[in-house]
Coordinates of C-alpha atoms in Angstrom, one line a residue:
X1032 CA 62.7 -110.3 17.5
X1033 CA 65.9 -109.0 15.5
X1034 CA 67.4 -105.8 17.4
X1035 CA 70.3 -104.0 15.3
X1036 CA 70.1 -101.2 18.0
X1037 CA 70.8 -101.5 21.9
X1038 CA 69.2 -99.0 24.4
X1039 CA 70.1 -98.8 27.9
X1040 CA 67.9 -98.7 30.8
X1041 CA 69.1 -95.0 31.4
X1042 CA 68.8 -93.9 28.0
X1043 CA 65.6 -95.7 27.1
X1044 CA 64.0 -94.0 30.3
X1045 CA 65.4 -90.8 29.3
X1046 CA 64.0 -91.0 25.8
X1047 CA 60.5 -92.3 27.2
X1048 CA 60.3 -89.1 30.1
X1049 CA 61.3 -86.9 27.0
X1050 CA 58.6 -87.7 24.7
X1051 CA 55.6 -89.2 26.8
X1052 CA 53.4 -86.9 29.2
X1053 CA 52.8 -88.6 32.5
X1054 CA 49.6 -91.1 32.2
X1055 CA 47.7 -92.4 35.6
X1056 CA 44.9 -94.8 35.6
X1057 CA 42.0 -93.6 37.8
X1058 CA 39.9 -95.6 40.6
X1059 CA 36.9 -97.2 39.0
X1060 CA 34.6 -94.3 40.4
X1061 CA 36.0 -91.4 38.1
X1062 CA 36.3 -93.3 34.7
X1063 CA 34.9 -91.7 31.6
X1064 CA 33.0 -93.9 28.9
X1065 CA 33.5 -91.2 25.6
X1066 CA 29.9 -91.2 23.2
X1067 CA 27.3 -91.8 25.2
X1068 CA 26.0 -93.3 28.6
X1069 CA 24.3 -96.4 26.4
X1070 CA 27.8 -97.4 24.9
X1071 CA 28.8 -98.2 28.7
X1072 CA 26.6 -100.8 28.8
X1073 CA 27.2 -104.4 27.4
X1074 CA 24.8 -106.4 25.0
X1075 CA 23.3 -105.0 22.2
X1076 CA 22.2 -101.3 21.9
X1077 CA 20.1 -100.1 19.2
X1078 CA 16.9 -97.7 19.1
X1079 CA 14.1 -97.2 16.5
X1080 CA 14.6 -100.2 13.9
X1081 CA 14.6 -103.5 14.2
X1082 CA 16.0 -106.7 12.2
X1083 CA 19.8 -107.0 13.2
X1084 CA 21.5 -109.6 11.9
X1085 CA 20.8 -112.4 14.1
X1086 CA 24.9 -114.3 14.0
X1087 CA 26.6 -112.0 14.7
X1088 CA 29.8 -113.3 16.8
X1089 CA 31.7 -110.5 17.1
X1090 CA 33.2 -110.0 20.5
X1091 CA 32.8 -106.5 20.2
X1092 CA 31.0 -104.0 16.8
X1093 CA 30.0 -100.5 16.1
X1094 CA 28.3 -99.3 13.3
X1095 CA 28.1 -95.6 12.7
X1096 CA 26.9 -92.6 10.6
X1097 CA 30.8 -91.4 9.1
X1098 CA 29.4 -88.1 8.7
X1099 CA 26.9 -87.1 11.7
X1100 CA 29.1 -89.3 14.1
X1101 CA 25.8 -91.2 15.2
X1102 CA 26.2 -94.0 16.7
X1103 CA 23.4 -96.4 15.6
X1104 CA 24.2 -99.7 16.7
X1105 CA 26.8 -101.5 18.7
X1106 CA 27.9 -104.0 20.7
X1107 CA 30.3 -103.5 23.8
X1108 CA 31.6 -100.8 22.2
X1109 CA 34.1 -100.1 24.4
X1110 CA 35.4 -103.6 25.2
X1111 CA 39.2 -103.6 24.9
X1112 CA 40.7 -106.6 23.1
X1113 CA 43.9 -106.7 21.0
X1114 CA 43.3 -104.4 17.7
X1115 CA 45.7 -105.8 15.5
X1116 CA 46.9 -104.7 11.9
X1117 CA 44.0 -101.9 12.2
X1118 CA 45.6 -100.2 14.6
X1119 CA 47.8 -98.7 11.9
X1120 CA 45.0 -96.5 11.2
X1121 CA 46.1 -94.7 14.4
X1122 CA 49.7 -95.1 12.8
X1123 CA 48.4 -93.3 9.8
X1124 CA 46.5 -90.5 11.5
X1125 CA 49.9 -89.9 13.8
X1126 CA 52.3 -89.7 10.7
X1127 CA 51.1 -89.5 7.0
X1128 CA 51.2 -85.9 6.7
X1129 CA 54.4 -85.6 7.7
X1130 CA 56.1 -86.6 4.7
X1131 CA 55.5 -85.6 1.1
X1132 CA 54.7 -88.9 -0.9
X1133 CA 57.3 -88.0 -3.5
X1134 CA 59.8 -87.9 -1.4
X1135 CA 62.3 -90.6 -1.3
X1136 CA 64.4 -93.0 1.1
X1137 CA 66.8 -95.3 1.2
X1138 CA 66.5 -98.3 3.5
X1139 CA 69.4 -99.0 5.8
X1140 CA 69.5 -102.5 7.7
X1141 CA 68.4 -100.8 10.9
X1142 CA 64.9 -99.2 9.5
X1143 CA 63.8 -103.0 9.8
X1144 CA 65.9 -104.9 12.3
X1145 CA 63.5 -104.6 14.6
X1146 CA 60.0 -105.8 12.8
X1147 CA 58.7 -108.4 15.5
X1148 CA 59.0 -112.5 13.8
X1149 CA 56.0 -113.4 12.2
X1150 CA 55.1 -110.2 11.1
X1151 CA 53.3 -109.4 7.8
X1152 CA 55.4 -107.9 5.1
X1153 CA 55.2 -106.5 2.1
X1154 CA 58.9 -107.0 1.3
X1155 CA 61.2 -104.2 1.9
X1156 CA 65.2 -104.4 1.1
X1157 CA 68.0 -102.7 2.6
X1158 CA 69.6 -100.8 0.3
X1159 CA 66.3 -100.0 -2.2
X1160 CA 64.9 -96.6 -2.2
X1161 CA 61.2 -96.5 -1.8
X1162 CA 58.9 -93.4 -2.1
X1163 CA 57.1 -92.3 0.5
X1164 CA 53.8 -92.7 -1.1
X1165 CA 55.4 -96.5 -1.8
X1166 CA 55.9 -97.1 1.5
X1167 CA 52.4 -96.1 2.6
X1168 CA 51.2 -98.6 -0.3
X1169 CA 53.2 -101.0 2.0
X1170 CA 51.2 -100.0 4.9
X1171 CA 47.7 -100.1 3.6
X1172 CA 47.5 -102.7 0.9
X1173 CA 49.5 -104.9 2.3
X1174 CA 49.8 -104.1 6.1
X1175 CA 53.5 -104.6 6.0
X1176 CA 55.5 -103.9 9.5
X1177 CA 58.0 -103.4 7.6
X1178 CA 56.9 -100.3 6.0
X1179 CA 55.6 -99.3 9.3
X1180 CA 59.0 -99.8 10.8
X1181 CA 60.9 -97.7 7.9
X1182 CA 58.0 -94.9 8.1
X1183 CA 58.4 -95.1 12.2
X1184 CA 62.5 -94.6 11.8
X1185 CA 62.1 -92.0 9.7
X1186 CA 59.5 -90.2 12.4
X1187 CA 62.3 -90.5 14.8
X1188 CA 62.0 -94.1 16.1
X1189 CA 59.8 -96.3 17.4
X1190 CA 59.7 -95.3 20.8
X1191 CA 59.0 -91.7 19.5
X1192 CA 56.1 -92.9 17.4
X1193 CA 54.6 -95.1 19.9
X1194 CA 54.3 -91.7 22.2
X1195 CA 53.1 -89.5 19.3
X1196 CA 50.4 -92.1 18.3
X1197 CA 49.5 -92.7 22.2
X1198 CA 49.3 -88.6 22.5
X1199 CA 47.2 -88.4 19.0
X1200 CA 44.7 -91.4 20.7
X1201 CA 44.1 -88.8 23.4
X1202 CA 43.5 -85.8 21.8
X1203 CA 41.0 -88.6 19.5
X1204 CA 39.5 -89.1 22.7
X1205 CA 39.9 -93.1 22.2
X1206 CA 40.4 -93.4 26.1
X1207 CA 40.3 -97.4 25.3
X1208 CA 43.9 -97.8 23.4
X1209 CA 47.2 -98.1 25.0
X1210 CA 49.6 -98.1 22.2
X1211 CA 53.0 -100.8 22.9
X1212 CA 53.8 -100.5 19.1
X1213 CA 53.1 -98.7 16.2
X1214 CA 52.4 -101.9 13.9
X1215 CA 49.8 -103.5 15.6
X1216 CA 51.8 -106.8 16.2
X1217 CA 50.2 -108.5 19.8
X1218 CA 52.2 -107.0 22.6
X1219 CA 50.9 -107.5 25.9
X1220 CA 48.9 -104.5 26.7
X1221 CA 48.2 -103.1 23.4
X1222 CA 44.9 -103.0 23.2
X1223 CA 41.6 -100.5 21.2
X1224 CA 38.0 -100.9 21.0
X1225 CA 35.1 -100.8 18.2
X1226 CA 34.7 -97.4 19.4
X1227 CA 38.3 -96.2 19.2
X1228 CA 38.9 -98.2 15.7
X1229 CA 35.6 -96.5 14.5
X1230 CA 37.2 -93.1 15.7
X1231 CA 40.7 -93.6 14.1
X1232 CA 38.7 -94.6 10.4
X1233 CA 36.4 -91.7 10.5
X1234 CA 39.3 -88.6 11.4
X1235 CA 41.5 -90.6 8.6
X1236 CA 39.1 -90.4 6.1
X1237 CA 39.2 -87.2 6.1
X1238 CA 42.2 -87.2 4.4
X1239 CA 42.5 -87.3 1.0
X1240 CA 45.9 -89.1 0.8
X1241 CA 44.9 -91.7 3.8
X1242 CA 41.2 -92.5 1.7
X1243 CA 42.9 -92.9 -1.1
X1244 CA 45.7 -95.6 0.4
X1245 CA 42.8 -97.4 1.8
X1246 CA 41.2 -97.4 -1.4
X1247 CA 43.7 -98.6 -3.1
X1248 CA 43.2 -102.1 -4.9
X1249 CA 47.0 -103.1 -6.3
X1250 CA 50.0 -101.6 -6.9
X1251 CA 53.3 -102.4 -8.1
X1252 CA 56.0 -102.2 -5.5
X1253 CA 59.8 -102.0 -6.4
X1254 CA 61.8 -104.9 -6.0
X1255 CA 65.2 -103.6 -6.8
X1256 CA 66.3 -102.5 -10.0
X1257 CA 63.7 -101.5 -12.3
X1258 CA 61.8 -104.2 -11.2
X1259 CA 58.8 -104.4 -9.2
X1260 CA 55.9 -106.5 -8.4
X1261 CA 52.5 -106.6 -8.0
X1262 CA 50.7 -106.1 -4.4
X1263 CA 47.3 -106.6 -4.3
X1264 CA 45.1 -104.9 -0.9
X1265 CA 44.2 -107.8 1.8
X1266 CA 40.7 -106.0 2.3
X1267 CA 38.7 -109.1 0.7
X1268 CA 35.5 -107.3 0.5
X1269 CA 37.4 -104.3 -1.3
X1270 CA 38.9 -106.6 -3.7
X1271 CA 36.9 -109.9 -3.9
X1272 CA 39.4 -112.2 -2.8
X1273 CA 38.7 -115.5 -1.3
X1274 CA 35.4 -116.4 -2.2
X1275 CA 33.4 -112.7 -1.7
X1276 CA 32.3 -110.9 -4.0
X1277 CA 32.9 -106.8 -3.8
X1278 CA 31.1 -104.9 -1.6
X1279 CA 28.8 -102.6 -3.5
X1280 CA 30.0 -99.1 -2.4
X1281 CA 32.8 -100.0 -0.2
X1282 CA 36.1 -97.5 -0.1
X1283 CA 38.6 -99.5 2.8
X1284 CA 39.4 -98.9 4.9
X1285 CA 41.6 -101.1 7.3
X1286 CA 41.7 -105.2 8.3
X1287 CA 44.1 -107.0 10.7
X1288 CA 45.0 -110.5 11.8
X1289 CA 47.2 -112.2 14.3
X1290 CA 47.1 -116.1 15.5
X1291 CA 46.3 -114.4 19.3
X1292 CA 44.0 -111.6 18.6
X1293 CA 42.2 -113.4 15.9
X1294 CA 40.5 -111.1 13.3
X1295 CA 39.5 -107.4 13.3
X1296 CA 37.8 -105.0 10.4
X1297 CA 36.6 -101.3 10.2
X1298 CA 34.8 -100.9 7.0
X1299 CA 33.5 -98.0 5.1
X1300 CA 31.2 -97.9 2.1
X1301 CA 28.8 -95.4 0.5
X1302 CA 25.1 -96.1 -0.9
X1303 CA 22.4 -93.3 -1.7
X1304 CA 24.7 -90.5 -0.4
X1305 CA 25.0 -92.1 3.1
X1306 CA 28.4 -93.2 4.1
X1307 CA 28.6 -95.8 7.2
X1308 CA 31.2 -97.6 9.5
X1309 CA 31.3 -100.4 10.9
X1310 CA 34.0 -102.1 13.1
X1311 CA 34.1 -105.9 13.7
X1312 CA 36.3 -107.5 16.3
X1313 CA 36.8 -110.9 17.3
X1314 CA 33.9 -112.9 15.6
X1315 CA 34.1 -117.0 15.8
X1316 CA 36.8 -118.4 13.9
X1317 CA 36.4 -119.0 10.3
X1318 CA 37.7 -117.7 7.2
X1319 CA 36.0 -114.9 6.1
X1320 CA 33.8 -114.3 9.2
X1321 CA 34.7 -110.6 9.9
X1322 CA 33.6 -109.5 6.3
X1323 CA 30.7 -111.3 6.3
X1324 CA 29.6 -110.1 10.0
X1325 CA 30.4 -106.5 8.4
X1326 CA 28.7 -106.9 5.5
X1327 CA 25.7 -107.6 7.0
X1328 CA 25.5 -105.1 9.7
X1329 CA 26.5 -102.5 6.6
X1330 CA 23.1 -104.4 4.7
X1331 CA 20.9 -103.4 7.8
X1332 CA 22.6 -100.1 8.0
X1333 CA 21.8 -99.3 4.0
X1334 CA 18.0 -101.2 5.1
X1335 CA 16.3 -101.9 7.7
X1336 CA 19.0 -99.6 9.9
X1337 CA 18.2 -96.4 8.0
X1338 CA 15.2 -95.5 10.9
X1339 CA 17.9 -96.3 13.7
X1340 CA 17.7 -93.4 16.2
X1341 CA 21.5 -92.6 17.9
X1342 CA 22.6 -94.7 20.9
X1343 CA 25.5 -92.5 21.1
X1344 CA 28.0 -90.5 19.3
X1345 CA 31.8 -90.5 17.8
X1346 CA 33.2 -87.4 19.4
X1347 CA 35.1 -85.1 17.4
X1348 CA 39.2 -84.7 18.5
X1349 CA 40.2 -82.6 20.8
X1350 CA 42.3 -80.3 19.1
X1351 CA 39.1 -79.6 16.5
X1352 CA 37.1 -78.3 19.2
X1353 CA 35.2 -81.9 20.3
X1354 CA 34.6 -81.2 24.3
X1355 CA 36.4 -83.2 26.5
X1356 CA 34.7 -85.8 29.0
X1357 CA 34.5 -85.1 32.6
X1358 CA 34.5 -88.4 35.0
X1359 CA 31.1 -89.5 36.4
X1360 CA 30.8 -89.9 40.2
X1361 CA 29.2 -92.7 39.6
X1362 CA 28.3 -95.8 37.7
X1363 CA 25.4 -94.5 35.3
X1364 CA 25.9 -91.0 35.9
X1365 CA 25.3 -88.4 33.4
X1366 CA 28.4 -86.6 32.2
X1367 CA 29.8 -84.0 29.7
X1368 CA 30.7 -85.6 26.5
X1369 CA 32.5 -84.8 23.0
X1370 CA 28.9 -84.1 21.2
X1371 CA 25.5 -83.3 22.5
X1372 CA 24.3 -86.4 21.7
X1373 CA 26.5 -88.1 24.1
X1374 CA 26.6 -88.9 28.0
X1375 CA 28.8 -90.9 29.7
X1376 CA 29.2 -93.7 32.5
X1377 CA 31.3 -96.9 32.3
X1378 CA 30.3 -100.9 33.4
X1379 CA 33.4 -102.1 32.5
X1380 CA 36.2 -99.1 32.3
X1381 CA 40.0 -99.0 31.2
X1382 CA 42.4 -98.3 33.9
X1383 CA 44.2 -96.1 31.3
X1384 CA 41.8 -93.0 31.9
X1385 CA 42.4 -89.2 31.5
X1386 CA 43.7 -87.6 35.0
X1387 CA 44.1 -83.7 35.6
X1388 CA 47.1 -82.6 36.9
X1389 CA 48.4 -79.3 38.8
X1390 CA 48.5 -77.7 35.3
X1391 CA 46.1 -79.2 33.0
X1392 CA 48.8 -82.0 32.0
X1393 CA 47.5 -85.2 30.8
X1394 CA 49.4 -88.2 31.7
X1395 CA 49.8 -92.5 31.3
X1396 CA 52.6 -94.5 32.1
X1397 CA 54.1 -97.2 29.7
X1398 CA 53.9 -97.8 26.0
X1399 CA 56.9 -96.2 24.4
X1400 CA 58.7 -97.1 27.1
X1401 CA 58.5 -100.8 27.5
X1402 CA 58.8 -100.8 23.9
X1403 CA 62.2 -99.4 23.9
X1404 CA 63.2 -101.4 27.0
X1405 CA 61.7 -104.7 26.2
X1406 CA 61.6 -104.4 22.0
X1407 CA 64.0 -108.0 22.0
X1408 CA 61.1 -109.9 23.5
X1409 CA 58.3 -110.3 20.6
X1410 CA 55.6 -109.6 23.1
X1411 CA 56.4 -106.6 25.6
X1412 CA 55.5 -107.0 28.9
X1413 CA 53.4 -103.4 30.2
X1414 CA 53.3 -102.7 33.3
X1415 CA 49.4 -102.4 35.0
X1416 CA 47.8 -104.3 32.0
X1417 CA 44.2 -104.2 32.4
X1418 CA 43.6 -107.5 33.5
X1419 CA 39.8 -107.7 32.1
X1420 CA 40.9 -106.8 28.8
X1421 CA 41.6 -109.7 26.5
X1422 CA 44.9 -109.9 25.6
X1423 CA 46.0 -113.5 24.0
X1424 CA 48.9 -115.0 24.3
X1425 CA 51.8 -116.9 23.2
X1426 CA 53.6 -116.6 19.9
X1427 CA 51.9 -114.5 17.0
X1428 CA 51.8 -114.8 13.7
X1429 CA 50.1 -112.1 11.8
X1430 CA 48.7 -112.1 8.3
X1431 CA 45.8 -110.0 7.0
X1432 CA 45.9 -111.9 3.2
X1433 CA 44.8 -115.2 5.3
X1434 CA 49.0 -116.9 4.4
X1435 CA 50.9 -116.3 7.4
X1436 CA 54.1 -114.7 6.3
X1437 CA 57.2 -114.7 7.9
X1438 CA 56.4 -117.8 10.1

């Protein structure tokens, strides 16, 4: 990984007390599972319809109701495994409204020094001014680190980011992602869940600006000059590309790929005035396996699905009034949740859970940290992993268009 800037241990701990609250994991016994006491279960939950599709290989899917926030099918919802390029949904949630997308800036050599090797890019220069609304192009058409790294310099740094977007997971209630960096790229420890992915999609929709960068099929992007060229979005099932034809309906909203966390999707589309998600993770190899595992589960959705009953709930954000979880005692026991429709209760629960402290304070260690400490080594070592996520390893290369770039 290039590295234009050096951090000391002092200062990088300084900067990392300064802008992250204090995070504990909890024993086992007082974990949370948000949306529902079903979701903490593995296998297969749905109620009231049947005919799923029967190959699905998914390591992990949710498909939901965008607008109620029902729940009405999943597998291991809450399963953590590397997220990928759609974790710059979270990225997007954390900082697109805090720069009007006329405004404009000019890229210095640092804004990208420290994009991870093998990264996707959409091919920013030193030197160029980009608009902001350019920039975001970068971010959701082509799901350029680049453009995340320029948008996360001019948000104050990575390390900054990294603790906004960690703080904006929590108040999300997506108790499932620990954010190492703000692009996605596999660092060890970065990790999300269908659940969490489903959450970040559905409060970012709700943004004019973000639908309509997620929506977005090409756009010509400057390449010094008056020139510019064309960038065309890597969601194949919003634009058709390799082999699949356009999803009838479909609006984004996010894909991602890496060598180690293999392919993720959250999809959106709209049929008959109903509007669905559905978030794919980790299906068998092959080359267009996470659309095709989405588009199905969004064809028994539209069908067969439309008598599902809820199995659970996305829960609205704290800071809109969603309620917050309390821990069970116990495996299976009932708890408050973020809607009424949800319970809670975990089988398999993140060690990077919600504690109360003296005054309220919610608190996690690592992310921003080890990021700013570690960000010369291309995957960042974290500190109390959770060692039943799945995390890959080795060298990544990331490309959402299916052509690695950069390796």
């Amino acid at each position: 990984m290039r590295d234009s800037s050096r951090l000391t241990r002092r200062a990088a701990l300084g900067l990392t007390a300064a802008a992250l609250p204090v995070y504990t994991a909890t024993p086992a016994s007082a974990t949370t599972v948000i949306g529902g006491e079903r979701l903490a279960g593995g296998g297969i939950q749905v109620r009231g319809a049947t005919g799923l599709p029967k190959k699905i290989t998914a390591r992990a899917w949710l498909l939901a109701d965008c607008d109620s926030g029902e729940v009405l099918a999943s597998y291991n919802a809450h399963r953590r495994l590397p997220p990928a390029s759609t974790l710059k949904m979270l990225f997007a949630d954390t900082v697109l409204k805090k720069f009007e997308r006329s405004g404009r800036y000019k890229v210095k050599d640092s804004d990208i020094s420290d994009v991870p090797s093998g990264s996707s890019l959409v091919g920013i220069k030193p030197g160029i001014t980009y608009t902001v609304e350019q920039l975001w192009q970068g971010v959701f058409l082509r799901s350029g680190n680049d453009a995340v790294h320029v948008l996360s310099h001019m948000n104050g740094g990575i390390a900054k980011t990294v603790a906004e977007m960690q703080a904006k997971a929590v108040d999300l209630q997506a108790l499932d992602t620990h954010v190492v960096s703000p692009d996605g790229f596999d660092h060890k420890g970065q990790l999300s869940s269908a659940y969490d992915l489903t959450l970040f999609a559905r409060h970012g929709l709700k943004d004019d600006a973000f639908r309509g960068y997620c929506g977005t099929r090409t756009a010509n992007f400057p390449a010094g000059g008056k020139k510019t060229f064309q960038i065309q979005n890597t969601d194949r099932l919003l634009t058709g590309a390799w082999g699949l034809d356009v999803y009838k309906g479909l609006f984004g909203v996010k894909n991602g790929y890496t060598s180690n966390a293999g392919n993720t999707f959250t999809g959106g589309a709209t049929r008959g005035g109903r509007t669905l998600l559905v978030t794919v993770m980790h299906p068998a190899p092959g080359t267009n396996a996470v659309y095709e595992e989405t588009a199905a589960l969004l064809d028994w959705g539209f069908g067969k699905g439309s008598s599902a009953q809820s199995v659970g709930a996305l829960v609205d954000p704290l800071s809109e009034g969603g309620a917050s979880a309390s821990p069970s005692p116990s495996k299976g026991a009932a708890g408050a949740s973020g809607t009424s429709a949800a319970a809670s209760g975990s089988s398999r629960p993140s060690p990077w859970r919600l504690a109360e402290g003296g005054a309220g304070t919610l608190a996690l260690l690592g992310g921003a940290g080890a990021w700013a400490l570690r960000k010369r080594r291309r995957r960042t070592a974290v500190a109390g992993a959770d060692t039943g996520a799945d995390t890959g390893s080795g060298a990544a290369v990331e490309s959402d268009s299916g052509d690695p770039q950069g390796s």
